[in-house]
Amino acid sequence: MKLRTTARALCSALLAAHSASALELDLDDKQSIKDAARTAADGMMAFYPGNLTGGIPGLFGDPYYWWEAGAAFGALIDYWYYTGDSTYNDVTTEAMLFQVGEDDNYMPQNQSKSLGNDDQAFWGIAAMSAAEVAFPNPPKDKPQWLALAQAVFNSQAARWNTDACGGGLKWQIFSFNTGYTYRNSISNGCFFNLAARLGAYTHNETYLKWADRTWEWATNPDIGLIGEGYQVYDGTNDVKNCTGLNPVQWTYNTGVFLLGAATMWNQTTGPEQDLWETRTQALLDAAVKFFFTDGSTIMTEAACEPRGNCNVDQRSFKAYLSRWMAATTKAAPWTHDQIMPLLQSSAQAAATSCSGGDTGTTCGMRWTTGSWDGDTGVGEQMSALEVMQSNLIDDVDGPVSQGQGGISKGDPSAGTGGDDPGPSYEPVGTGDKAGAGILTALVVVGILGGAWWLVR
Ligand SMILES: *[C@@H]1O[C@H](CO)[C@@H](O)[C@H](O)[C@H]1NC(C)=O
Ligand SMILES: *[C@@H]1O[C@H](CO)[C@@H](O)[C@H](O)[C@H]1NC(C)=O
Ligand SMILES: *[C@@H]1O[C@H](CO)[C@@H](O)[C@H](O)[C@H]1NC(C)=O
Ligand SMILES: *[C@@H]1O[C@H](CO)[C@@H](O)[C@H](O)[C@H]1NC(C)=O
Ligand SMILES: *[C@@H]1O[C@H](CO)[C@@H](O)[C@H](O)[C@H]1NC(C)=O
């Protein structure tokens, strides 16, 4: 044990010595935050072949699944919102429009082999953010941000599945994909989050009713995706009528429900609003308990980070908890003073981790080590980017809405086309790569990790 610790310390020291410099971040200086965010964004886009010869707009390519690209362009939409720097706007718009798919609802045929509701939703949520922050509109003859978000919502509402479990969305859209019988929190959480935000933007109650329905389902004790202590568990299996819960907890699951709940608080009044206040506060407290562990104020991906076995997807999850915690302070301002110190210390720690590679500003996965941990990738860069730029939240306006600053044109019936994956699809065996790759990792964690997370 001692030996290993020493070896690790030595390793960190060597890595630190190797680094030319580190990312500087002074949270009291707006320009410093903007500069640090720019460096992290540049580092993320160094992985992007989308506008190189032969590159396809919107794809980062192996080992990054399609969904993470949607998340990354969402992060760049946030980047423009927070910093006003439009360097990446054109490349973002190009990618966001190139990947809309044949029915303008983020279901491109090329991706049908790994297209889950969550994968589709990460692009839809990026479009929703674009509408909320009044990101420059696409050309008039192209689908518009709000309509794209509505298209994703509409196609998912049509998939609400009562064949088992009394409701909920399945993880996968197509029955030929691994994970079709899994009902996960991120798919249902993204639907909840998107519905609440569409309700807030359009002032159309139908969306809020769907958000309510999704919350009721996820918190139904017989389903238990959200537990009594507001733990947000990964998922459950509909072959067992949703009685076999997979209890691992990820930052982004709590984050996606947190912003949805805060938005519902923002959109309700009276006793209903009181309920959403309780729920928002409880989710926030759960985030603090499970992801800022041992009294630390630095965000941690507790299910994989301490043992260094986070997969490519999971390396990006802290980006979304950061993003959604910051947005929560706008929707439900009474959360501000609890959230900001956590984003501040996490950003400072993330900046310290961004001290690797040839540039000396490559970001690592673990923010708690006081140095670069040797990891690098789109997720590491995106997480550092989001947590650092989130510290500019007090300097920007909250989301716009229709009639209140909104400039994006909607289409309430967008995306209601069928779920036909189209002629180009080739069925894949159940042993093949699964969607966002999460299930496979879960099975591995489940086997190796036993039930360690239950005792937290
Ligand atoms: C890719 O797009 C970005 C942003 O528009 C631009 O700065 C960069 O030069 C482009 N790269 C290439 C190789 O065209
Ligand atoms: C789909 O794949 C083909 C072949 O690689 C490529 O030419 C096309 O641009 C891709 N479309 C999208 C939306 O990614
Ligand atoms: C399946 O679960 C739902 C929701 O908990 C419940 O209402 C239903 O009765 C269950 N069906 C069976 C056959 O157990
Ligand atoms: C609801 O959210 C909007 C947008 O962020 C904000 O301007 C407004 O103050 C919020 N409402 C309340 C009651 O805090
Ligand atoms: C409200 O949203 C629902 C669900 O998409 C849609 O069917 C309805 O037409 C919308 N109503 C208005 C007034 O836009």
Coordinates of C-alpha atoms and ligand atoms in Angstrom, one line a residue:
M1 CA 0.0 0.0 0.0
K2 CA 2.7 2.4 1.1
L3 CA 4.8 1.4 -1.9
R4 CA 2.0 2.1 -4.3
T5 CA 1.3 5.5 -2.8
T6 CA 5.0 6.4 -3.1
A7 CA 5.1 5.3 -6.7
R8 CA 2.1 7.3 -7.5
A9 CA 3.5 10.4 -5.8
L10 CA 6.7 10.0 -7.8
C11 CA 4.8 9.6 -11.0
S12 CA 2.8 12.8 -10.3
A13 CA 6.1 14.6 -9.5
L14 CA 7.6 13.5 -12.8
L15 CA 4.5 14.5 -14.7
A16 CA 4.5 17.9 -13.1
A17 CA 8.2 18.4 -13.7
H18 CA 7.6 17.5 -17.4
S19 CA 4.9 20.1 -17.8
A20 CA 6.0 23.3 -19.3
S21 CA 3.3 25.4 -17.6
A22 CA -0.2 25.0 -16.2
L23 CA -3.5 26.6 -16.9
E24 CA -3.8 29.8 -15.0
L25 CA -7.2 30.6 -13.5
D26 CA -8.0 33.6 -11.3
L27 CA -11.7 33.4 -10.4
D28 CA -11.8 37.0 -9.3
D29 CA -10.8 38.1 -12.8
K30 CA -13.4 37.5 -15.6
Q31 CA -10.8 37.8 -18.3
S32 CA -8.7 35.0 -16.6
I33 CA -11.8 32.7 -16.6
K34 CA -12.4 33.5 -20.3
D35 CA -8.8 32.8 -21.2
A36 CA -8.8 29.5 -19.3
A37 CA -12.0 28.5 -21.0
R38 CA -10.6 29.3 -24.4
T39 CA -7.5 27.2 -23.7
A40 CA -9.7 24.3 -22.6
A41 CA -12.0 24.7 -25.6
D42 CA -9.0 24.8 -28.0
G43 CA -7.7 21.6 -26.3
M44 CA -11.1 19.9 -26.9
M45 CA -11.3 21.0 -30.5
A46 CA -7.7 19.7 -31.1
F47 CA -9.5 16.3 -31.1
Y48 CA -12.0 17.3 -33.7
P49 CA -11.4 16.2 -37.2
G50 CA -14.8 17.5 -38.4
N51 CA -13.5 20.3 -40.6
L52 CA -10.3 18.6 -41.8
T53 CA -10.2 17.0 -45.2
G54 CA -12.2 13.8 -45.1
G55 CA -13.6 14.7 -41.7
I56 CA -17.4 14.6 -41.3
P57 CA -18.9 17.6 -39.6
G58 CA -20.2 16.8 -36.1
L59 CA -18.2 13.6 -35.5
F60 CA -15.1 13.3 -33.3
G61 CA -14.6 9.7 -34.5
D62 CA -13.3 6.7 -32.6
P63 CA -13.3 6.3 -29.6
Y64 CA -15.9 9.0 -29.1
Y65 CA -19.5 8.0 -29.6
W66 CA -21.8 10.3 -31.6
W67 CA -23.7 11.5 -28.4
E68 CA -20.5 13.0 -26.9
A69 CA -20.1 15.1 -30.0
G70 CA -23.6 16.5 -29.4
A71 CA -22.5 17.2 -25.8
A72 CA -19.3 18.9 -26.9
F73 CA -21.1 21.2 -29.3
G74 CA -23.5 22.0 -26.4
A75 CA -20.4 22.9 -24.4
L76 CA -19.3 25.3 -27.2
I77 CA -22.8 26.9 -27.3
D78 CA -22.3 27.5 -23.6
Y79 CA -18.8 28.8 -24.3
W80 CA -20.1 31.5 -26.6
Y81 CA -22.9 32.3 -24.1
Y82 CA -20.4 32.7 -21.2
T83 CA -17.5 34.4 -23.0
G84 CA -19.0 36.1 -26.1
D85 CA -16.1 34.6 -28.1
S86 CA -17.6 33.4 -31.4
T87 CA -14.5 31.6 -32.6
Y88 CA -16.3 28.2 -32.6
N89 CA -19.8 29.4 -33.6
D90 CA -19.5 28.5 -37.3
V91 CA -18.0 25.1 -36.7
T92 CA -20.7 24.4 -34.1
T93 CA -23.6 25.5 -36.3
E94 CA -22.2 23.4 -39.2
A95 CA -22.0 20.3 -37.0
M96 CA -25.4 20.8 -35.3
L97 CA -27.0 21.1 -38.7
F98 CA -25.0 18.3 -40.4
Q99 CA -26.2 15.8 -37.9
V100 CA -29.9 16.5 -37.8
G101 CA -30.7 13.3 -39.7
E102 CA -33.2 12.6 -42.4
D103 CA -36.2 13.7 -40.3
D104 CA -34.6 16.8 -38.7
N105 CA -34.8 15.2 -35.2
Y106 CA -31.2 14.0 -34.5
M107 CA -31.7 10.4 -35.7
P108 CA -29.2 10.2 -38.5
Q109 CA -29.2 6.8 -40.2
N110 CA -25.4 6.5 -39.9
Q111 CA -25.8 6.3 -36.1
S112 CA -28.7 3.9 -35.9
K113 CA -26.4 1.1 -34.6
S114 CA -25.8 3.0 -31.4
L115 CA -28.7 5.4 -31.2
G116 CA -30.3 5.5 -27.8
N117 CA -32.9 8.0 -26.5
D118 CA -30.0 9.5 -24.4
D119 CA -27.8 9.9 -27.4
Q120 CA -30.5 11.7 -29.4
A121 CA -31.3 13.8 -26.4
F122 CA -27.8 15.2 -25.9
W123 CA -28.0 16.8 -29.4
G124 CA -31.6 17.9 -28.6
I125 CA -30.4 19.5 -25.4
A126 CA -27.6 21.3 -27.2
A127 CA -30.3 22.7 -29.6
M128 CA -32.4 23.7 -26.6
S129 CA -29.4 25.5 -25.1
A130 CA -28.9 27.3 -28.4
A131 CA -32.5 28.6 -28.3
E132 CA -32.2 29.6 -24.6
V133 CA -29.0 31.6 -25.0
A134 CA -30.1 33.1 -28.3
F135 CA -27.3 31.5 -30.1
P136 CA -27.2 32.9 -33.7
N137 CA -30.0 31.3 -35.8
P138 CA -29.3 28.8 -38.6
P139 CA -30.0 30.0 -42.1
K140 CA -33.8 30.3 -42.7
D141 CA -34.0 27.3 -45.0
K142 CA -32.5 25.0 -42.3
P143 CA -34.1 23.6 -39.2
Q144 CA -34.2 26.0 -36.3
W145 CA -32.9 25.4 -32.8
L146 CA -36.2 25.4 -31.0
A147 CA -37.8 23.2 -33.7
L148 CA -35.0 20.7 -33.4
A149 CA -35.4 20.5 -29.6
Q150 CA -39.2 20.0 -30.1
A151 CA -38.5 17.4 -32.7
V152 CA -36.4 15.4 -30.3
F153 CA -39.1 15.8 -27.6
N154 CA -41.9 14.7 -29.9
S155 CA -40.2 11.7 -31.2
Q156 CA -39.4 10.6 -27.6
A157 CA -42.9 11.3 -26.2
A158 CA -44.2 8.9 -28.8
R159 CA -41.9 6.3 -27.4
W160 CA -43.2 6.5 -23.8
N161 CA -43.6 2.8 -23.2
T162 CA -46.4 1.3 -21.0
D163 CA -45.8 -2.3 -22.2
A164 CA -44.0 -2.8 -18.9
C165 CA -43.0 -0.8 -15.8
G166 CA -46.1 1.4 -16.0
G167 CA -44.3 3.9 -18.3
G168 CA -40.9 5.4 -19.0
L169 CA -38.5 5.5 -21.9
K170 CA -36.4 2.6 -22.9
W171 CA -32.7 3.3 -23.3
Q172 CA -32.5 2.2 -26.9
I173 CA -34.7 3.2 -29.7
F174 CA -34.3 0.2 -32.0
S175 CA -34.9 -3.3 -30.8
F176 CA -31.8 -4.6 -32.6
N177 CA -29.5 -2.7 -30.3
T178 CA -28.1 -4.0 -27.0
G179 CA -29.8 -2.3 -24.1
Y180 CA -33.3 -2.3 -25.6
T181 CA -34.8 -3.7 -22.4
Y182 CA -32.9 -1.3 -20.2
R183 CA -34.7 1.8 -18.8
N184 CA -32.1 4.2 -17.7
S185 CA -32.0 7.4 -15.8
I186 CA -30.1 9.4 -18.4
S187 CA -32.7 8.7 -21.1
N188 CA -35.6 9.5 -18.8
G189 CA -33.7 12.4 -17.2
C190 CA -32.9 14.0 -20.5
F191 CA -36.5 13.8 -21.5
F192 CA -37.6 15.3 -18.2
N193 CA -35.0 18.1 -18.5
L194 CA -35.9 18.9 -22.1
A195 CA -39.6 18.8 -21.4
A196 CA -39.3 21.3 -18.5
R197 CA -37.1 23.6 -20.5
L198 CA -39.4 23.5 -23.5
G199 CA -42.3 24.3 -21.2
A200 CA -40.3 27.3 -19.8
Y201 CA -39.4 28.5 -23.3
T202 CA -42.7 28.1 -25.1
H203 CA -45.1 28.6 -22.1
N204 CA -46.9 25.4 -23.4
E205 CA -48.2 23.4 -20.5
T206 CA -48.1 20.1 -22.4
Y207 CA -44.4 19.9 -21.9
L208 CA -44.6 20.6 -18.2
K209 CA -47.2 17.8 -17.9
W210 CA -44.8 15.4 -19.6
A211 CA -42.0 16.5 -17.2
D212 CA -44.4 15.8 -14.3
R213 CA -45.3 12.4 -15.6
T214 CA -41.7 11.5 -16.1
W215 CA -40.8 12.6 -12.6
E216 CA -43.7 10.6 -11.1
W217 CA -42.6 7.5 -12.9
A218 CA -38.9 7.8 -12.0
T219 CA -39.7 8.3 -8.3
N220 CA -42.4 5.7 -8.1
P221 CA -41.0 3.4 -5.3
D222 CA -41.9 0.4 -7.4
I223 CA -39.5 1.7 -10.1
G224 CA -37.0 3.5 -7.8
L225 CA -34.8 5.1 -10.4
I226 CA -34.7 8.0 -8.0
G227 CA -34.4 6.6 -4.5
E228 CA -35.8 7.9 -1.2
G229 CA -32.6 9.8 -0.5
Y230 CA -32.7 11.2 -4.0
Q231 CA -30.0 9.0 -5.2
V232 CA -30.4 8.8 -9.0
Y233 CA -29.5 5.2 -9.9
D234 CA -28.3 4.2 -13.3
G235 CA -31.2 2.1 -14.6
T236 CA -33.5 -0.9 -14.4
N237 CA -34.6 -3.7 -16.7
D238 CA -38.1 -3.9 -18.2
V239 CA -37.9 -7.7 -18.7
K240 CA -38.2 -7.8 -14.8
N241 CA -40.9 -5.1 -15.0
C242 CA -38.3 -2.6 -13.6
T243 CA -37.8 -4.4 -10.3
G244 CA -34.0 -5.1 -10.8
L245 CA -32.3 -1.8 -10.2
N246 CA -28.7 -1.1 -11.2
P247 CA -27.7 1.2 -8.3
V248 CA -24.5 2.8 -9.6
Q249 CA -24.7 6.6 -9.4
W250 CA -23.2 9.0 -12.0
T251 CA -22.9 12.8 -11.8
Y252 CA -24.8 13.5 -14.9
N253 CA -27.9 11.6 -13.8
T254 CA -28.2 13.8 -10.7
G255 CA -27.4 16.9 -12.8
V256 CA -30.0 16.3 -15.5
F257 CA -32.8 15.9 -13.0
L258 CA -31.5 18.8 -10.9
L259 CA -31.9 21.4 -13.7
G260 CA -35.2 19.9 -14.7
A261 CA -36.5 20.1 -11.1
A262 CA -35.2 23.7 -10.8
T263 CA -36.9 24.6 -14.0
M264 CA -40.2 23.1 -12.8
W265 CA -39.8 25.2 -9.6
N266 CA -39.4 28.2 -11.8
Q267 CA -42.5 27.3 -13.8
T268 CA -44.9 26.5 -11.0
T269 CA -46.6 28.3 -8.1
G270 CA -48.2 27.6 -4.8
P271 CA -48.1 24.1 -3.3
E272 CA -46.8 22.6 -6.5
Q273 CA -43.9 25.0 -6.4
D274 CA -43.2 24.0 -2.8
L275 CA -43.0 20.4 -4.0
W276 CA -40.4 21.3 -6.6
E277 CA -38.5 23.3 -4.1
T278 CA -38.2 20.2 -1.9
R279 CA -37.1 18.1 -4.8
T280 CA -34.6 20.5 -6.2
Q281 CA -33.0 21.0 -2.8
A282 CA -32.9 17.3 -2.1
L283 CA -31.3 16.5 -5.5
L284 CA -28.7 19.2 -4.8
D285 CA -28.0 17.8 -1.3
A286 CA -27.6 14.3 -2.9
A287 CA -25.2 15.7 -5.4
V288 CA -23.1 17.2 -2.6
K289 CA -23.2 13.9 -0.7
F290 CA -22.3 11.6 -3.5
F291 CA -20.1 13.6 -5.8
F292 CA -18.3 16.0 -3.4
T293 CA -17.3 13.2 -1.1
D294 CA -15.6 13.2 2.3
G295 CA -16.4 16.9 2.9
S296 CA -14.5 17.8 -0.3
T297 CA -15.7 20.7 -2.4
I298 CA -14.2 19.3 -5.5
M299 CA -16.4 17.3 -7.9
T300 CA -15.6 13.6 -8.2
E301 CA -17.0 10.9 -10.5
A302 CA -17.2 8.7 -7.4
A303 CA -18.2 5.4 -9.2
C304 CA -15.0 5.1 -11.2
E305 CA -12.6 8.0 -10.5
P306 CA -11.0 6.8 -7.3
R307 CA -10.0 3.5 -8.9
G308 CA -9.1 5.2 -12.2
N309 CA -11.4 3.1 -14.4
C310 CA -13.7 5.6 -16.0
N311 CA -14.5 4.8 -19.6
V312 CA -14.4 7.3 -22.4
D313 CA -18.1 8.3 -21.9
Q314 CA -17.8 8.7 -18.1
R315 CA -14.8 11.0 -18.5
S316 CA -17.1 13.7 -19.7
F317 CA -19.9 13.3 -17.1
K318 CA -18.6 16.1 -14.8
A319 CA -19.0 18.5 -17.7
Y320 CA -22.8 18.0 -17.5
L321 CA -23.2 18.2 -13.7
S322 CA -21.2 21.4 -13.8
R323 CA -23.2 22.8 -16.7
W324 CA -26.5 22.0 -15.0
M325 CA -25.6 23.1 -11.6
A326 CA -24.7 26.5 -13.0
A327 CA -28.0 26.7 -15.0
T328 CA -29.8 25.7 -11.8
T329 CA -28.7 29.0 -10.1
K330 CA -30.6 30.9 -12.8
A331 CA -33.8 28.8 -12.7
A332 CA -33.9 28.6 -8.9
P333 CA -31.8 31.5 -7.6
W334 CA -32.1 30.3 -3.9
T335 CA -29.6 27.5 -4.8
H336 CA -26.9 30.0 -5.9
D337 CA -25.1 30.3 -2.6
Q338 CA -24.9 26.6 -2.1
I339 CA -23.8 25.9 -5.7
M340 CA -21.2 28.6 -6.4
P341 CA -18.6 27.7 -3.9
L342 CA -18.7 24.1 -5.2
L343 CA -18.2 25.3 -8.8
Q344 CA -15.4 27.7 -7.7
S345 CA -13.3 25.1 -5.9
S346 CA -13.9 22.5 -8.6
A347 CA -12.9 25.0 -11.3
Q348 CA -9.7 25.9 -9.5
A349 CA -8.9 22.2 -9.0
A350 CA -9.7 21.4 -12.6
A351 CA -7.4 24.2 -13.8
T352 CA -4.6 22.7 -11.7
S353 CA -5.3 19.4 -13.4
C354 CA -4.8 21.1 -16.8
S355 CA -1.1 21.0 -16.7
G356 CA -0.1 18.1 -18.9
G357 CA 1.0 17.4 -22.5
D358 CA 3.3 19.4 -24.7
T359 CA 1.4 22.6 -24.1
G360 CA 1.4 22.2 -20.4
T361 CA -2.4 22.8 -20.4
T362 CA -3.8 19.4 -21.2
C363 CA -6.5 18.6 -18.8
G364 CA -6.7 15.4 -16.7
M365 CA -9.6 13.4 -15.4
R366 CA -9.1 13.7 -11.6
W367 CA -9.3 17.2 -10.1
T368 CA -8.4 16.1 -6.6
T369 CA -4.8 15.2 -7.1
G370 CA -3.3 18.7 -7.3
S371 CA -1.6 17.9 -10.7
W372 CA -2.2 16.4 -14.1
D373 CA -3.1 12.7 -13.7
G374 CA -1.9 11.6 -17.2
D375 CA -5.3 11.3 -18.7
T376 CA -6.4 13.2 -21.8
G377 CA -9.4 13.3 -24.1
V378 CA -12.5 15.2 -25.2
G379 CA -14.3 14.4 -22.0
E380 CA -11.4 15.7 -19.8
Q381 CA -11.2 18.9 -21.8
M382 CA -15.0 19.4 -21.9
S383 CA -15.4 18.9 -18.1
A384 CA -12.7 21.4 -17.4
L385 CA -14.2 23.8 -19.9
E386 CA -17.7 23.6 -18.4
V387 CA -16.7 23.8 -14.8
M388 CA -14.5 26.8 -15.4
Q389 CA -16.8 28.8 -17.7
S390 CA -19.7 28.1 -15.2
N391 CA -18.1 30.6 -12.9
L392 CA -19.2 33.3 -15.3
I393 CA -22.9 32.5 -14.7
D394 CA -23.4 35.7 -12.6
D395 CA -22.3 37.8 -15.5
V396 CA -24.7 36.5 -18.1
D397 CA -28.5 36.6 -18.4
G398 CA -30.7 33.6 -17.7
P399 CA -32.4 31.7 -20.5
V400 CA -34.7 33.7 -22.9
S401 CA -38.1 32.5 -23.8
Q402 CA -40.8 33.2 -26.3
G403 CA -41.9 36.8 -25.9
Q404 CA -39.0 37.4 -23.6
G405 CA -36.0 37.7 -25.7
G406 CA -36.4 34.4 -27.6
I407 CA -35.4 34.6 -31.3
S408 CA -35.7 30.9 -32.3
K409 CA -38.6 29.7 -34.3
G410 CA -40.4 26.6 -33.2
D411 CA -42.5 23.9 -34.7
P412 CA -44.8 22.2 -32.2
S413 CA -45.2 19.2 -34.5
A414 CA -41.6 18.8 -35.6
G415 CA -40.0 15.4 -35.7
T416 CA -43.1 13.2 -35.5
G417 CA -41.8 11.1 -38.4
G418 CA -41.4 7.3 -37.9
D419 CA -38.6 5.4 -36.2
D420 CA -37.7 3.5 -39.3
P421 CA -33.9 3.3 -39.3
G422 CA -34.0 3.3 -43.1
P423 CA -32.5 1.1 -45.8
S424 CA -28.9 1.7 -45.0
Y425 CA -29.0 0.0 -41.6
E426 CA -27.3 -3.3 -41.1
P427 CA -28.5 -5.2 -38.1
V428 CA -25.8 -5.9 -35.5
G429 CA -25.6 -8.9 -33.1
T430 CA -26.3 -8.4 -29.5
G431 CA -22.6 -8.8 -28.7
D432 CA -21.8 -5.6 -30.7
K433 CA -20.9 -2.2 -29.3
A434 CA -23.8 -0.8 -27.3
G435 CA -25.0 2.7 -27.7
A436 CA -23.3 5.1 -25.5
G437 CA -21.3 2.1 -24.2
I438 CA -22.6 2.6 -20.8
L439 CA -24.3 -0.7 -20.2
T440 CA -21.1 -2.7 -21.0
A441 CA -19.2 -0.6 -18.5
L442 CA -21.9 -1.1 -15.9
V443 CA -21.8 -4.8 -16.2
V444 CA -18.1 -4.7 -15.7
V445 CA -18.4 -2.4 -12.7
G446 CA -21.1 -4.6 -11.4
I447 CA -19.0 -7.7 -11.5
L448 CA -15.8 -6.2 -10.3
G449 CA -17.2 -3.7 -7.9
G450 CA -19.8 -5.8 -6.2
A451 CA -22.2 -3.6 -4.3
W452 CA -19.6 -1.2 -2.8
W453 CA -21.6 1.8 -3.7
L454 CA -24.6 0.6 -1.7
V455 CA -22.8 1.3 1.5
R456 CA -21.8 4.9 0.9
Ligands
LIG1 C1 -12.0 24.6 -38.4 O1 -13.0 25.5 -37.9 C2 -12.5 26.5 -37.0 C3 -13.6 27.3 -36.5 O2 -14.4 27.8 -37.6 C4 -11.4 27.3 -37.7 O3 -10.8 28.2 -36.8 C5 -10.3 26.3 -38.2 O4 -9.3 27.0 -38.9 C6 -10.9 25.3 -39.1 N1 -9.8 24.3 -39.4 C7 -9.6 23.9 -40.7 C8 -8.5 23.0 -40.9 O5 -10.3 24.3 -41.6
LIG2 C1 -22.8 9.2 -43.1 O1 -21.7 8.4 -43.5 C2 -21.2 8.7 -44.8 C3 -20.1 7.7 -45.1 O2 -19.1 7.8 -44.2 C4 -20.7 10.1 -44.9 O3 -20.4 10.4 -46.2 C5 -21.9 11.1 -44.4 O4 -21.4 12.4 -44.4 C6 -22.3 10.7 -43.1 N1 -23.5 11.5 -42.7 C7 -23.6 12.1 -41.4 C8 -24.8 12.9 -41.2 O5 -22.7 11.9 -40.6
LIG3 C1 -45.3 -3.7 -13.5 O1 -44.9 -2.5 -12.8 C2 -45.9 -1.5 -12.8 C3 -45.3 -0.2 -12.2 O2 -44.7 -0.5 -11.0 C4 -47.1 -2.0 -12.0 O3 -48.1 -1.0 -12.0 C5 -47.6 -3.2 -12.7 O4 -48.7 -3.8 -11.9 C6 -46.5 -4.3 -12.8 N1 -47.0 -5.4 -13.5 C7 -46.8 -6.7 -13.1 C8 -47.3 -7.7 -14.0 O5 -46.2 -6.9 -12.1
LIG4 C1 -37.1 31.9 -13.5 O1 -36.1 31.8 -14.5 C2 -35.8 33.1 -15.1 C3 -34.7 32.8 -16.2 O2 -33.5 32.4 -15.6 C4 -35.4 34.1 -14.2 O3 -35.2 35.4 -14.8 C5 -36.5 34.3 -13.1 O4 -36.1 35.2 -12.1 C6 -36.8 32.9 -12.5 N1 -37.9 33.0 -11.6 C7 -37.8 33.1 -10.3 C8 -39.0 33.2 -9.5 O5 -36.7 33.1 -9.7
LIG5 C1 -48.1 22.5 -27.1 O1 -47.3 21.3 -27.2 C2 -47.9 20.1 -27.7 C3 -46.9 19.0 -27.6 O2 -45.9 19.1 -28.5 C4 -48.5 20.4 -29.1 O3 -49.2 19.2 -29.5 C5 -49.4 21.6 -29.1 O4 -49.8 21.9 -30.4 C6 -48.7 22.8 -28.5 N1 -49.6 23.9 -28.4 C7 -49.4 25.0 -28.9 C8 -50.4 26.1 -28.7 O5 -48.4 25.3 -29.5

